[in-house]
Structure formats: structure tokens, C-alpha cells
Amino acid sequence: MKNEKIKNKAERESKKEKNTKEKTKNKIEIKANKKNEAKEKVNKTNKNLVTKETSFIELLEKKPNSFELLFQEGLHCLGCAMSAYETIEQGCLAHGMTKKQIENLINRINELN
């Protein structure tokens, strides 16, 4: 009888330990999945992110609707032969824009869908 109680107690403790390990494993997997989802979201966002180093050709590939905004800012670079080689920053500086104006323009472009 005493041996049976000890055996039952050991089995219960073993099951508890197993359940605890399983719960911990599940929590770790959930955290890993959340991290992966967050990374995928960031990568997807970064893929379409425009920077001052982005060329005008890349800009139109990433944000085709940005040409209207560029025209509003007096940047008619899309028709220029240099647009294939020039970055947004280079084009903006050539048109007399300040660093702050360029930064604001890039932020507005990135807000576009």
C-alpha cells in the first residue's frame, strides 16, 4: 500500500513536470512565432521603404503614385535622363531643396500606399 502511494505520487509529479515542460515549450514557440511575424512585417515594410538614397527609378517601382507628389514639389525628374542614375537626395539638392525639405518629402512619400 505504501509503495503504491509512493508510485502514484511519483507518477503525478512526473505528469506535472511533463505538463510544465509542455507549457514552457508552447510559450517559447508562441514567442518565436510572434517574433517571426514581427520580422516579416518589418521586412515587408522595409522593402517598400523609400530613403534619400533611393533612385527615382526605384521610387517609381516602389511607389508608383509618388509622381504626383514630386510634380507638386517642382521635381519633374521623371522625364530627365539623369533620373535613372540620380538619387532622390541628389535630384532634390539640384533643385535647391534643403536637407529638412528632403526629409519631409521622403516621409510624405513613405506615407503613400
GROMACS .gro file of C-alpha atoms in nm:
model
  113
    1MET     CA    1   0.000   0.000   0.000
    2LYS     CA    2   0.276   0.241   0.096
    3ASN     CA    3   0.475   0.153  -0.217
    4GLU     CA    4   0.167   0.213  -0.428
    5LYS     CA    5   0.117   0.560  -0.277
    6ILE     CA    6   0.480   0.644  -0.346
    7LYS     CA    7   0.445   0.515  -0.700
    8ASN     CA    8   0.124   0.718  -0.758
    9LYS     CA    9   0.285   1.029  -0.614
   10ALA     CA   10   0.587   0.984  -0.842
   11GLU     CA   11   0.358   0.941  -1.143
   12ARG     CA   12   0.163   1.258  -1.056
   13GLU     CA   13   0.485   1.454  -1.014
   14SER     CA   14   0.612   1.317  -1.343
   15LYS     CA   15   0.289   1.425  -1.517
   16LYS     CA   16   0.310   1.771  -1.358
   17GLU     CA   17   0.669   1.808  -1.472
   18LYS     CA   18   0.575   1.691  -1.821
   19ASN     CA   19   0.284   1.940  -1.834
   20THR     CA   20   0.507   2.222  -1.711
   21LYS     CA   21   0.768   2.142  -1.976
   22GLU     CA   22   0.497   2.127  -2.243
   23LYS     CA   23   0.353   2.464  -2.135
   24THR     CA   24   0.700   2.620  -2.136
   25LYS     CA   25   0.768   2.477  -2.480
   26ASN     CA   26   0.437   2.617  -2.608
   27LYS     CA   27   0.512   2.960  -2.464
   28ILE     CA   28   0.854   2.961  -2.630
   29GLU     CA   29   0.700   2.859  -2.963
   30ILE     CA   30   0.437   3.133  -2.936
   31LYS     CA   31   0.704   3.395  -2.863
   32ALA     CA   32   0.915   3.270  -3.154
   33ASN     CA   33   0.614   3.287  -3.387
   34LYS     CA   34   0.534   3.641  -3.275
   35LYS     CA   35   0.896   3.747  -3.334
   36ASN     CA   36   0.892   3.591  -3.681
   37GLU     CA   37   0.565   3.763  -3.766
   38ALA     CA   38   0.705   4.095  -3.649
   39LYS     CA   39   1.023   4.043  -3.855
   40GLU     CA   40   0.819   3.957  -4.164
   41LYS     CA   41   0.610   4.270  -4.117
   42VAL     CA   42   0.924   4.484  -4.081
   43ASN     CA   43   1.086   4.323  -4.385
   44LYS     CA   44   0.774   4.379  -4.590
   45THR     CA   45   0.759   4.741  -4.476
   46ASN     CA   46   1.132   4.797  -4.536
   47LYS     CA   47   1.104   4.651  -4.884
   48ASN     CA   48   0.877   4.939  -4.986
   49LEU     CA   49   1.053   5.200  -4.774
   50VAL     CA   50   1.199   5.492  -4.966
   51THR     CA   51   1.517   5.666  -4.847
   52LYS     CA   52   1.717   5.960  -4.975
   53GLU     CA   53   1.950   5.706  -5.141
   54THR     CA   54   1.664   5.558  -5.346
   55SER     CA   55   1.692   5.633  -5.717
   56PHE     CA   56   1.398   5.788  -5.898
   57ILE     CA   57   1.354   5.467  -6.098
   58GLU     CA   58   1.339   5.260  -5.777
   59LEU     CA   59   1.099   5.516  -5.632
   60LEU     CA   60   0.854   5.465  -5.916
   61GLU     CA   61   0.879   5.088  -5.878
   62LYS     CA   62   0.812   5.107  -5.503
   63LYS     CA   63   0.564   5.396  -5.500
   64PRO     CA   64   0.414   5.443  -5.849
   65ASN     CA   65   0.170   5.706  -5.723
   66SER     CA   66   0.451   5.928  -5.591
   67PHE     CA   67   0.497   6.110  -5.922
   68GLU     CA   68   0.210   6.349  -5.840
   69LEU     CA   69   0.378   6.449  -5.514
   70LEU     CA   70   0.711   6.501  -5.693
   71PHE     CA   71   0.543   6.726  -5.951
   72GLN     CA   72   0.375   6.927  -5.675
   73GLU     CA   73   0.720   6.987  -5.526
   74GLY     CA   74   0.856   7.106  -5.863
   75LEU     CA   75   1.051   6.788  -5.926
   76HIS     CA   76   0.994   6.688  -6.285
   77CYS     CA   77   1.283   6.444  -6.261
   78LEU     CA   78   1.094   6.155  -6.412
   79GLY     CA   79   1.137   6.297  -6.761
   80CYS     CA   80   1.504   6.372  -6.703
   81ALA     CA   81   1.771   6.137  -6.837
   82MET     CA   82   1.951   6.156  -6.501
   83SER     CA   83   1.655   6.001  -6.317
   84ALA     CA   84   1.790   5.654  -6.389
   85TYR     CA   85   2.111   5.734  -6.202
   86GLU     CA   86   2.023   6.009  -5.958
   87THR     CA   87   1.902   5.952  -5.604
   88ILE     CA   88   1.610   6.143  -5.458
   89GLU     CA   89   1.853   6.344  -5.248
   90GLN     CA   90   2.071   6.437  -5.546
   91GLY     CA   91   1.771   6.545  -5.751
   92CYS     CA   92   1.623   6.748  -5.466
   93LEU     CA   93   1.954   6.921  -5.390
   94ALA     CA   94   1.992   7.006  -5.759
   95HIS     CA   95   1.652   7.176  -5.737
   96GLY     CA   96   1.757   7.379  -5.431
   97MET     CA   97   1.578   7.185  -5.159
   98THR     CA   98   1.719   7.181  -4.807
   99LYS     CA   99   1.800   6.862  -4.615
  100LYS     CA  100   1.491   6.923  -4.399
  101GLN     CA  101   1.268   6.964  -4.705
  102ILE     CA  102   1.409   6.642  -4.850
  103GLU     CA  103   1.344   6.458  -4.523
  104ASN     CA  104   0.985   6.587  -4.516
  105LEU     CA  105   0.931   6.485  -4.878
  106ILE     CA  106   1.061   6.133  -4.813
  107ASN     CA  107   0.835   6.100  -4.509
  108ARG     CA  108   0.536   6.208  -4.718
  109ILE     CA  109   0.630   5.962  -4.993
  110ASN     CA  110   0.655   5.678  -4.741
  111GLU     CA  111   0.306   5.762  -4.614
  112LEU     CA  112   0.167   5.687  -4.960
  113ASN     CA  113   0.023   5.342  -5.024
   0.00000   0.00000   0.00000
